[in-house]
Coordinates of C-alpha atoms in Angstrom, one line a residue:
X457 CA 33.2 -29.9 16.6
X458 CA 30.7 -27.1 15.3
X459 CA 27.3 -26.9 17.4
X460 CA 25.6 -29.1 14.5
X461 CA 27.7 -32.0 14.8
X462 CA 27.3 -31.7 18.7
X463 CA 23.4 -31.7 18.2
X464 CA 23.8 -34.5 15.5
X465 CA 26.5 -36.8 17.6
X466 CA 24.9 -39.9 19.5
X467 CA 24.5 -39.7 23.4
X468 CA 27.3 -42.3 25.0
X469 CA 25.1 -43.2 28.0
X470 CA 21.2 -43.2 28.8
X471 CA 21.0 -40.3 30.4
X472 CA 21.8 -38.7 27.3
X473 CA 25.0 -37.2 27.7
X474 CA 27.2 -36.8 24.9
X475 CA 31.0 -36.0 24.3
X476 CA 31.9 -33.1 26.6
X477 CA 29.3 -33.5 29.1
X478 CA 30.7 -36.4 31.1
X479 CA 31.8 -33.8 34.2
X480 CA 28.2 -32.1 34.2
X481 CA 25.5 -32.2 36.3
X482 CA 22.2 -33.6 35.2
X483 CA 21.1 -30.5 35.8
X484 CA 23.5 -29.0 33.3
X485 CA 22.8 -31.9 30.9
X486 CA 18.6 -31.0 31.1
X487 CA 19.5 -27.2 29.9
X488 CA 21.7 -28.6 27.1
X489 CA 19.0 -30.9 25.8
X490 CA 16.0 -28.1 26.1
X491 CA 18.4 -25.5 24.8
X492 CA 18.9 -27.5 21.9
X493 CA 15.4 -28.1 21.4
X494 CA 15.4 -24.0 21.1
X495 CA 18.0 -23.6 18.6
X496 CA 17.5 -22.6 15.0
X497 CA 17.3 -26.0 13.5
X498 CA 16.3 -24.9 9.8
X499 CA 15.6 -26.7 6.5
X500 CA 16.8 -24.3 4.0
X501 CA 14.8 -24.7 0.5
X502 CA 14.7 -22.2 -2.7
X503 CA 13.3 -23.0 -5.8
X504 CA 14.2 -20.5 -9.0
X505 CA 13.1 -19.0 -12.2
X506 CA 10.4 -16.3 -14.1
X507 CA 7.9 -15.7 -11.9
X508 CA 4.4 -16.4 -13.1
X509 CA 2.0 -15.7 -10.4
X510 CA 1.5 -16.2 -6.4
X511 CA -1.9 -18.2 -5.0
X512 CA -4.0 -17.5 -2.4
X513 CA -1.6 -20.2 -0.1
X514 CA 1.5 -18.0 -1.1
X515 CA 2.5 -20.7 -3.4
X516 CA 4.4 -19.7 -6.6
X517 CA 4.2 -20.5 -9.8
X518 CA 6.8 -20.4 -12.8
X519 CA 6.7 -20.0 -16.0
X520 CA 7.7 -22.8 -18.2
X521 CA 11.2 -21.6 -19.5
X522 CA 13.3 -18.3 -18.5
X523 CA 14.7 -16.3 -21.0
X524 CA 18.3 -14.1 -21.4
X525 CA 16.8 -11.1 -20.3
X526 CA 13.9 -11.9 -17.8
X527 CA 13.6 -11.4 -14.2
X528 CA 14.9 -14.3 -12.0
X529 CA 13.0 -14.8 -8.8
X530 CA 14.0 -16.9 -6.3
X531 CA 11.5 -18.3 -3.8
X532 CA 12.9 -19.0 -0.2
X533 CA 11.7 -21.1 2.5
X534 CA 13.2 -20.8 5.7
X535 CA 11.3 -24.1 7.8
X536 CA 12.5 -25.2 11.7
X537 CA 13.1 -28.7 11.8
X538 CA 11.4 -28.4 15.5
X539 CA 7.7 -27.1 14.2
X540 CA 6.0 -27.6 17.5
X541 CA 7.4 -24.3 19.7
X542 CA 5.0 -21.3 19.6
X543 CA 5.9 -18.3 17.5
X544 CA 5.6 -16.4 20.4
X545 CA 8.4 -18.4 22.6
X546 CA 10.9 -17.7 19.3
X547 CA 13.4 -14.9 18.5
X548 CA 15.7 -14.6 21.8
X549 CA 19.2 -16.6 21.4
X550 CA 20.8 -18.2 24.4
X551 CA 23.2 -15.5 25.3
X552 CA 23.3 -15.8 29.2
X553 CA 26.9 -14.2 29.3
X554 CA 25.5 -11.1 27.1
X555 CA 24.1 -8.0 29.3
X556 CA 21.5 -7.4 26.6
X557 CA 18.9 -9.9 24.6
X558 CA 20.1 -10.8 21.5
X559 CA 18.0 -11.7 18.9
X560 CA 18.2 -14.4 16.3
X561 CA 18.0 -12.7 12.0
X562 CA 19.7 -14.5 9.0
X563 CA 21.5 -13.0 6.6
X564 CA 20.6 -14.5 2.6
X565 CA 23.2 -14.6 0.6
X566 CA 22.5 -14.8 -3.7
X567 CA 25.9 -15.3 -5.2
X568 CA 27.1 -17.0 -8.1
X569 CA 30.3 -19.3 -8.1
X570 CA 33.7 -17.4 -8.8
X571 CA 35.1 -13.9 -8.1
X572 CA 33.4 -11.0 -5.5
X573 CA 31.6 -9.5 -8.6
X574 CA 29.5 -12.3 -8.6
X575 CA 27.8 -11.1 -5.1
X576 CA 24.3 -10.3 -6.0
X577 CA 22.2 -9.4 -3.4
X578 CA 21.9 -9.8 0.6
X579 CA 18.5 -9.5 2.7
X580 CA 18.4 -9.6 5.9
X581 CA 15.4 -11.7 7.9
X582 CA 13.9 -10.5 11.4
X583 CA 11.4 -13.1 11.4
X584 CA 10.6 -15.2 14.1
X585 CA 8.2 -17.7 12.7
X586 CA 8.4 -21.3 12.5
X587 CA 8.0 -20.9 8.7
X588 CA 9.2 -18.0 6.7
X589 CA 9.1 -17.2 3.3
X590 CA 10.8 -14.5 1.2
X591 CA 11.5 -14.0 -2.2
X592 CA 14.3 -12.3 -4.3
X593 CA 14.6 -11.2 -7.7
X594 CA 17.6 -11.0 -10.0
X595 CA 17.7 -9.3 -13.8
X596 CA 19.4 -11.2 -16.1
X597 CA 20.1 -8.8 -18.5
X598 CA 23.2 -9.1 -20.2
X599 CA 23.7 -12.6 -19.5
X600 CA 23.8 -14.8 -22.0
X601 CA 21.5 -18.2 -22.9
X602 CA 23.0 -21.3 -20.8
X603 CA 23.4 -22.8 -17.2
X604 CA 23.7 -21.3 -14.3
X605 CA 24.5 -22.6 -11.0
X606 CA 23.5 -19.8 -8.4
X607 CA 25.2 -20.2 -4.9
X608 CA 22.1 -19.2 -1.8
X609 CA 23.7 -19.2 1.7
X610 CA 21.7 -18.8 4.8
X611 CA 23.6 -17.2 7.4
X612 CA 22.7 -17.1 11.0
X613 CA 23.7 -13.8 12.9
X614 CA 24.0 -15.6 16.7
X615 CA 25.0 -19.3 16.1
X616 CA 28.3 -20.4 14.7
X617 CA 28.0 -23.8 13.0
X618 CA 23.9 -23.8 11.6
X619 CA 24.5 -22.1 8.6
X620 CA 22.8 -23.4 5.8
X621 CA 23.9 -23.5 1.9
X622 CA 22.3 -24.5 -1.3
X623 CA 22.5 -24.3 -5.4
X624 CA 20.0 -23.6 -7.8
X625 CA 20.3 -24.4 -11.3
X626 CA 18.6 -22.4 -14.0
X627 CA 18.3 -22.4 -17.9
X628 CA 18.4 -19.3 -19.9
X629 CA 17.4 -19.9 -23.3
X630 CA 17.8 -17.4 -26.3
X631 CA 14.8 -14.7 -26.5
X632 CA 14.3 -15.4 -29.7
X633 CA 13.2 -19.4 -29.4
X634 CA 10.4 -18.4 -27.1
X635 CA 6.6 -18.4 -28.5
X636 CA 4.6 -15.4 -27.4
X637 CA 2.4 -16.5 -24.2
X638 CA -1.8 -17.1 -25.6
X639 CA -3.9 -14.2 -24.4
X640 CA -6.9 -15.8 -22.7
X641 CA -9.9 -14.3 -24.0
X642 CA -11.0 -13.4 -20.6
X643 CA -7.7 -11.2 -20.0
X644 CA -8.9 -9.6 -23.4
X645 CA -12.1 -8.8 -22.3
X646 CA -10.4 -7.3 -18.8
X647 CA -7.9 -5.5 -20.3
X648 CA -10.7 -3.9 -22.3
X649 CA -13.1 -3.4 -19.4
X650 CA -13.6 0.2 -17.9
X651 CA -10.9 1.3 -15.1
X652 CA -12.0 2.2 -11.9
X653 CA -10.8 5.7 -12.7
X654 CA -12.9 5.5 -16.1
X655 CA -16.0 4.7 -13.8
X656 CA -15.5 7.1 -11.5
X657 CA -14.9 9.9 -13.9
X658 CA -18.5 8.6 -15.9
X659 CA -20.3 9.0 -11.9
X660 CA -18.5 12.7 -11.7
X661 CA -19.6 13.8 -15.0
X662 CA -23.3 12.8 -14.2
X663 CA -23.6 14.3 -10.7
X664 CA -22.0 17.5 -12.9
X665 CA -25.1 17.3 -15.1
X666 CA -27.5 16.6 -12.5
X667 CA -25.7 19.5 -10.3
X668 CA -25.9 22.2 -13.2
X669 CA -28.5 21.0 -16.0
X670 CA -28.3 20.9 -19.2
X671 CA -27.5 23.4 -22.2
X672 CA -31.6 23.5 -22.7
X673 CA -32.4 23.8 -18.9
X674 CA -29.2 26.8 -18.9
X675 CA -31.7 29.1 -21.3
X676 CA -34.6 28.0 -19.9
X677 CA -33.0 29.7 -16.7
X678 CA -31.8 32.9 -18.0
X679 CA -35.4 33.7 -19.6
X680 CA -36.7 33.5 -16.6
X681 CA -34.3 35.6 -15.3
X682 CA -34.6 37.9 -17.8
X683 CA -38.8 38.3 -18.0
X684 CA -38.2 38.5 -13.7
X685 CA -35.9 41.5 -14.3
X686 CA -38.3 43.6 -16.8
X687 CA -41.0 42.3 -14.5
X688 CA -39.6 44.6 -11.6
X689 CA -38.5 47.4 -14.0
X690 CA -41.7 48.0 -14.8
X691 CA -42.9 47.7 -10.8
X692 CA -40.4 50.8 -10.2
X693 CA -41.2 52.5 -12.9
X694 CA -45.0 52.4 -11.3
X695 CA -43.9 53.1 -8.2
X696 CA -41.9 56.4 -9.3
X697 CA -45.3 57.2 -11.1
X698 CA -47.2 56.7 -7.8
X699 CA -44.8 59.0 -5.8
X700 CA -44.7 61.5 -8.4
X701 CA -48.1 61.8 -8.7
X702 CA -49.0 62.0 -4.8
X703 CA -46.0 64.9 -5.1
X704 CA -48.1 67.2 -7.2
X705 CA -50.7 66.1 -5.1
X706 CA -49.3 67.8 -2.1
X707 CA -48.1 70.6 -3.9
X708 CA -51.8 71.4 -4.6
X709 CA -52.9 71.2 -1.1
X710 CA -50.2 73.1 0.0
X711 CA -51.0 76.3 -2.6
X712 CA -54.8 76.0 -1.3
X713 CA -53.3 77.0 2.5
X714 CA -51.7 79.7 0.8
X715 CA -55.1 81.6 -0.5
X716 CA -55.8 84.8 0.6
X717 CA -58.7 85.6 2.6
X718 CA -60.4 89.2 2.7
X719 CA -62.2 90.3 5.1
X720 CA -63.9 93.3 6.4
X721 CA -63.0 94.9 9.4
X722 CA -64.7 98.1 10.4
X723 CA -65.3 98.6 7.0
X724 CA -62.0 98.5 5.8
X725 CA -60.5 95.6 3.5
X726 CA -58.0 93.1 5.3
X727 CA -56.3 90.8 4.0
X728 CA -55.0 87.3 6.3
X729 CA -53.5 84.3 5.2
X730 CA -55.4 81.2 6.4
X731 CA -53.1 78.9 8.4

């Protein structure tokens, strides 16, 4: 018997012991019944096709018909039958045996019927939540328009017997049979609105102007700057004037101390410099 049928098989007495547990202890029968409350009892559901967009609730929504060509995606739910444990008692498998905690992934599995080519993809879920989601996407380029059944398996990495499979059906129809989606005006006038790269570039460009002026306010400033520099040409020019003049100046006073005086001494001419 795999763990699943155990889990599923009817108790053969009250105190609900099933096949295999007639030698144990009730003690030994309570850890069976809470360790099977524990286990990763999952309903495994996956819907498929083109993606159209993804809600605020994480709900998906798909477009009407896929195409040869398009991007499969395929929406995964991973949901324990036993909703009311706390996220935060989940992820440890029972592994008393095991020297080290174990804990419990899933392996998902996107195949399609028929030879080991067909193996698509494989993810691999850490996830300990009571619900989790995950999506994966397929190109369906070269294949061509029909039905096709695509094989999901849900593999769990600690428990032999709860793994989980399912089949999706999906229509590819030819490329050329499908209308061209409407444009709603709204996108139209979204697409057409200014990026936030196009505003910010306008806001740049004005602090530019207000940081360096304008052509008009550029001339303004170099007239200034030119009348400023004749302004103190002509101040030096004065002021060499000024020292030049109080140089002759000096030059004058200084041949007046250089006179000669005469004088008479004893009757006899002299002559003395005056200091």
């Amino acid at each position: 018997r795999t763990l699943l049928q155990f889990i599923e098989a009817k108790a053969l007495d009250d105190k609900g012991r099933k096949k295999g547990m007639a030698n144990m202890t009730d003690e030994h029968c309570a850890d069976v019944e809470v360790l099977c409350k524990y286990l990763p009892l999952v309903d495994f559901d996956v819907q498929a096709g083109c993606l159209d967009y993804e809600d605020d609730d994480k709900k998906v929504h798909f477009d009407e018909v896929c195409a040869a060509g398009d991007i499969l995606t395929f929406y995964i739910e991973i949901k324990r039958q036993n909703d009311k444990i706390p996220d935060s008692e989940l992820g440890i498998a029972h592994a008393p045996f095991y020297p080290l905690f174990v804990e419990e992934e899933w392996f998902i599995t996107l195949g399609k019927a028929g030879n080991e080519e067909n193996l698509f993809s494989v993810v691999e879920v850490k996830e300990h939540e009571n619900v989790i989601r995950h999506k994966m996407q397929l190109p369906t380029r070269g294949l061509k328009p029909g039905t096709y059944d695509f094989d999901l398996y849900l593999t769990s990495t600690c428990y032999v017997g709860l793994d989980k499979k399912t089949t999706v059906k999906v229509d590819l129809v030819d490329p050329k049979t499908v209308k061209p989606a409407e444009v709603h005006p709204e996108d139209i006038e979204a697409e057409n609105a200014p990026s936030l790269f196009d505003l910010l570039q306008e806001g740049g460009e004005e602090d530019e102007d207000s940081d360096f002026g304008s052509d008009d306010e550029d001339g303004n400033t170099k007239k200034k700057i030119a009348l400023k520099k004749d302004a103190d040409e002509k101040d030096k020019k004065v002021e060499e004037q000024d020292k030049s003049d109080e140089q002759v100046a000096d030059e004058e006073v200084d041949s007046d101390d250089d006179l000669v005086a005469v004088e008479l001494v004893d009757g006899v001419p002299e002559t003395k410099k005056n200091k």
